[in-house]
CSV table of C-alpha atoms in Angstrom, one decimal:
chain,number,residue,atom,x,y,z
A,82,MET,CA,-14.0,-20.6,-27.9
A,83,VAL,CA,-12.8,-17.1,-27.0
A,84,ILE,CA,-9.9,-16.9,-24.7
A,85,THR,CA,-10.2,-13.5,-23.0
A,86,ALA,CA,-7.6,-11.6,-20.9
A,87,PHE,CA,-8.7,-13.5,-17.8
A,88,PRO,CA,-10.1,-17.1,-18.0
A,89,LEU,CA,-12.9,-17.7,-15.6
A,90,PRO,CA,-11.7,-21.1,-14.1
A,91,VAL,CA,-8.4,-19.4,-13.3
A,92,LEU,CA,-10.2,-16.6,-11.5
A,93,GLY,CA,-12.3,-19.0,-9.4
A,94,LEU,CA,-9.2,-21.1,-8.5
A,95,THR,CA,-7.2,-17.9,-7.7
A,96,ALA,CA,-10.0,-16.6,-5.4
A,97,ALA,CA,-10.2,-20.1,-3.7
A,98,SER,CA,-6.5,-20.1,-3.2
A,99,ILE,CA,-6.5,-16.6,-1.7
A,100,VAL,CA,-9.3,-17.6,0.8
A,101,ILE,CA,-7.3,-20.8,1.8
A,102,CYS,CA,-4.3,-18.7,2.6
A,103,PHE,CA,-6.0,-16.8,5.4
A,104,PRO,CA,-6.6,-19.9,7.6
A,105,MET,CA,-3.1,-21.2,6.7
A,106,VAL,CA,-1.6,-18.0,8.2
A,107,ALA,CA,-3.9,-18.1,11.3
A,108,LEU,CA,-3.3,-21.7,12.1
A,109,SER,CA,0.5,-21.3,11.7
A,110,MET,CA,0.4,-18.7,14.4
A,111,VAL,CA,-1.5,-20.9,16.9
A,112,ASN,CA,1.2,-23.6,17.2
A,113,PHE,CA,4.2,-21.8,18.4
A,114,GLY,CA,6.8,-24.1,16.8
A,115,LEU,CA,9.3,-22.1,14.7
A,116,LEU,CA,8.8,-24.3,11.7
A,117,SER,CA,5.1,-23.9,11.9
A,118,ILE,CA,5.4,-20.1,12.0
A,119,TRP,CA,7.9,-19.6,9.4
A,120,LEU,CA,7.3,-22.3,6.8
A,121,ASN,CA,3.5,-22.3,6.5
A,122,ALA,CA,3.2,-18.5,6.9
A,123,ALA,CA,5.9,-17.9,4.4
A,124,VAL,CA,4.2,-20.2,1.8
A,125,ALA,CA,0.9,-18.4,2.5
A,126,PHE,CA,2.4,-15.0,2.1
A,127,LEU,CA,4.2,-16.0,-1.1
A,128,VAL,CA,1.0,-17.4,-2.6
A,129,LEU,CA,-0.9,-14.2,-1.6
A,130,ILE,CA,1.9,-12.0,-3.2
A,131,HIS,CA,1.7,-14.0,-6.4
A,132,HIS,CA,-2.1,-14.0,-6.6
A,133,ILE,CA,-2.4,-10.3,-5.9
A,134,ALA,CA,0.3,-9.4,-8.4
A,135,PHE,CA,-1.3,-11.8,-10.9
A,136,LEU,CA,-4.8,-10.2,-10.5
A,137,ALA,CA,-3.3,-6.7,-10.8
A,138,VAL,CA,-1.4,-7.5,-14.0
A,139,SER,CA,-4.4,-9.4,-15.4
A,140,TRP,CA,-6.6,-6.4,-14.7
A,141,ILE,CA,-4.2,-4.0,-16.3
A,142,SER,CA,-3.6,-6.1,-19.4
A,143,ARG,CA,-7.4,-6.7,-19.7
A,144,LYS,CA,-7.9,-3.0,-20.2
A,145,HIS,CA,-5.1,-2.9,-22.8
A,146,VAL,CA,-5.9,-6.0,-24.7
A,147,SER,CA,-9.7,-5.8,-24.7
A,148,SER,CA,-9.8,-5.1,-28.4
A,149,LYS,CA,-7.5,-8.1,-29.3
A,150,LYS,CA,-8.7,-11.6,-28.4
A,151,VAL,CA,-7.2,-14.9,-29.2
A,152,ILE,CA,-10.1,-17.0,-30.7
A,153,ILE,CA,-9.8,-20.7,-30.8
A,154,ASP,CA,-12.5,-22.6,-32.6
A,155,ASP,CA,-12.8,-26.3,-31.8
A,156,ASP,CA,-14.9,-27.2,-34.8
A,157,GLU,CA,-12.6,-28.6,-37.5
A,158,SER,CA,-14.9,-27.5,-40.4
A,159,SER,CA,-14.9,-23.8,-39.6
A,160,PRO,CA,-11.9,-21.6,-40.2
A,161,LEU,CA,-9.7,-20.6,-37.3
A,162,SER,CA,-9.5,-16.9,-36.4
A,163,VAL,CA,-6.2,-16.6,-34.4
A,164,ASP,CA,-4.7,-13.2,-34.5
A,165,THR,CA,-0.9,-13.9,-34.6
A,166,ASP,CA,-0.2,-10.5,-33.0
A,167,ALA,CA,-2.7,-11.1,-30.1
A,168,VAL,CA,-1.0,-11.7,-26.8
A,169,PRO,CA,-2.1,-14.8,-24.8
A,170,PRO,CA,-3.7,-14.1,-21.4
A,171,VAL,CA,-1.4,-13.4,-18.5
A,172,ALA,CA,-2.6,-16.6,-17.0
A,173,TYR,CA,-1.0,-18.6,-19.8
A,174,SER,CA,2.4,-16.8,-19.6
A,175,LEU,CA,5.6,-18.7,-18.9
A,176,THR,CA,6.3,-16.4,-16.0
A,177,ASN,CA,3.0,-17.3,-14.3
A,178,ILE,CA,3.5,-21.0,-15.0
A,179,ALA,CA,7.0,-20.8,-13.5
A,180,CYS,CA,5.8,-18.9,-10.4
A,181,LEU,CA,3.0,-21.5,-9.9
A,182,THR,CA,5.4,-24.3,-10.3
A,183,PHE,CA,7.7,-22.7,-7.6
A,184,LEU,CA,4.8,-22.2,-5.2
A,185,LEU,CA,3.5,-25.7,-5.8
A,186,ILE,CA,7.0,-27.2,-5.0
A,187,LEU,CA,7.2,-24.9,-1.8
A,188,ASN,CA,3.7,-26.0,-0.8
A,189,ALA,CA,4.5,-29.7,-1.3
A,190,ILE,CA,7.7,-29.4,0.8
A,191,ALA,CA,5.7,-27.7,3.6
A,192,PHE,CA,3.0,-30.3,3.3
A,193,SER,CA,5.4,-33.2,3.5
A,194,ILE,CA,7.0,-31.8,6.6
A,195,MET,CA,3.6,-31.2,8.2
A,196,VAL,CA,2.5,-34.7,7.4
A,197,ASP,CA,5.6,-36.0,9.1
A,198,ILE,CA,5.1,-33.9,12.2
A,199,THR,CA,1.4,-34.7,12.4
A,200,SER,CA,1.8,-38.5,11.8
A,201,ARG,CA,4.7,-39.0,14.2
A,202,GLY,CA,4.0,-36.3,16.7
A,203,ALA,CA,6.2,-33.4,17.5
A,204,ILE,CA,8.8,-35.2,19.6
A,205,LYS,CA,9.4,-38.2,17.3
A,206,SER,CA,9.3,-36.3,14.0
A,207,THR,CA,12.2,-35.0,12.0
A,208,LEU,CA,11.6,-31.6,13.6
A,209,PRO,CA,14.3,-30.7,16.1
A,210,ALA,CA,13.0,-30.9,19.7
A,211,GLU,CA,13.9,-27.2,20.4
A,212,ARG,CA,11.5,-26.2,17.6
A,213,VAL,CA,8.4,-27.6,19.3
A,214,GLY,CA,6.9,-24.8,21.3
A,215,PRO,CA,5.2,-25.3,24.7
A,216,LYS,CA,1.7,-24.8,23.3
A,217,TRP,CA,1.9,-27.3,20.5
A,218,ASN,CA,-1.4,-28.8,19.7
A,219,ILE,CA,-2.2,-31.9,17.5
A,220,LYS,CA,-5.6,-30.6,16.4
A,221,VAL,CA,-4.1,-27.4,15.1
A,222,GLN,CA,-1.4,-29.4,13.4
A,223,ILE,CA,-4.0,-31.6,11.6
A,224,GLY,CA,-5.8,-28.4,10.6
A,225,GLN,CA,-2.6,-26.9,9.2
A,226,THR,CA,-1.8,-30.1,7.3
A,227,SER,CA,-5.4,-30.2,5.8
A,228,VAL,CA,-5.2,-26.5,4.8
A,229,LEU,CA,-1.7,-27.1,3.1
A,230,GLY,CA,-3.2,-30.1,1.3
A,231,ALA,CA,-6.1,-28.1,0.0
A,232,GLU,CA,-3.8,-25.3,-1.1
A,233,MET,CA,-1.6,-27.8,-2.8
A,234,LEU,CA,-4.6,-29.2,-4.8
A,235,VAL,CA,-5.7,-25.8,-5.8
A,236,LEU,CA,-2.3,-24.7,-6.9
A,237,GLY,CA,-1.9,-28.0,-8.8
A,238,SER,CA,-5.2,-27.3,-10.6
A,239,LEU,CA,-4.2,-23.8,-11.4
A,240,LEU,CA,-0.9,-24.9,-12.8
A,241,THR,CA,-2.6,-27.6,-14.9
A,242,ILE,CA,-5.2,-25.2,-16.4
A,243,CYS,CA,-2.6,-22.6,-17.1
A,244,ALA,CA,-0.1,-25.0,-18.7
A,245,MET,CA,-2.8,-26.5,-20.9
A,246,GLY,CA,-4.1,-23.1,-21.9
A,247,LEU,CA,-0.5,-22.0,-22.9
A,248,LYS,CA,-0.1,-25.3,-24.9
A,249,ARG,CA,-3.4,-24.8,-26.7
A,250,VAL,CA,-2.7,-21.2,-27.6
A,251,MET,CA,0.8,-22.0,-28.9
A,252,ASP,CA,-0.6,-25.0,-30.9
A,253,GLU,CA,-3.2,-22.7,-32.5
A,254,LYS,CA,-0.6,-20.1,-33.4
A,255,GLU,CA,1.6,-22.7,-34.9
A,256,ASN,CA,-1.2,-24.1,-37.0
A,257,LYS,CA,-2.1,-20.6,-38.2
A,258,GLU,CA,1.4,-19.8,-39.1
A,259,ALA,CA,1.7,-23.1,-41.0
A,260,GLU,CA,-1.5,-22.4,-42.8
A,261,LEU,CA,-0.1,-18.9,-43.8
A,262,GLU,CA,3.2,-20.4,-44.8
A,263,TYR,CA,1.6,-23.0,-47.2
A,264,GLY,CA,-1.0,-20.5,-48.5
A,265,LEU,CA,-3.9,-22.4,-47.0
A,266,ALA,CA,-5.4,-19.4,-45.2
A,267,SER,CA,-5.5,-15.7,-46.0
A,268,PRO,CA,-3.4,-13.4,-43.9
A,269,VAL,CA,-6.5,-11.4,-42.8
């Protein structure tokens, strides 16, 4: 299996997450509660900023790393060809995983607040009464909660794929280094 500078499942989930952010911003502007405007829109903008920066860095690194690829072979009988100097894809970097973890935590907080507001209603929820605007609508609130839930699932999937990819690349590098150290593989 060849891990290129931009894994395709990560690309698909990133695109899906970007698409989900637009209704999140739009729905947060419909209900005029202060929490709704600032929390959900802020989460959406942070996710968009991360994804755009991630796509830009991945695009730039893809041009620079196109000659070096990390190759992981699943077949135990054939030799591994892992270039120890090759840089893992940006998707599998610790920075990206830390950013995705932060975004997932923010999204989970926003989702839990929205579930509370949606299930109890605006007046009986933990939301202060002065934050509920005059045009508050339960249907829009359900839509916001659903969109936040979908975004949370996509971010969780992205985080899982990226963390598993980083672990796999690091395991293969450690195996290759161990083979080189004990003379089981040639340094070529």
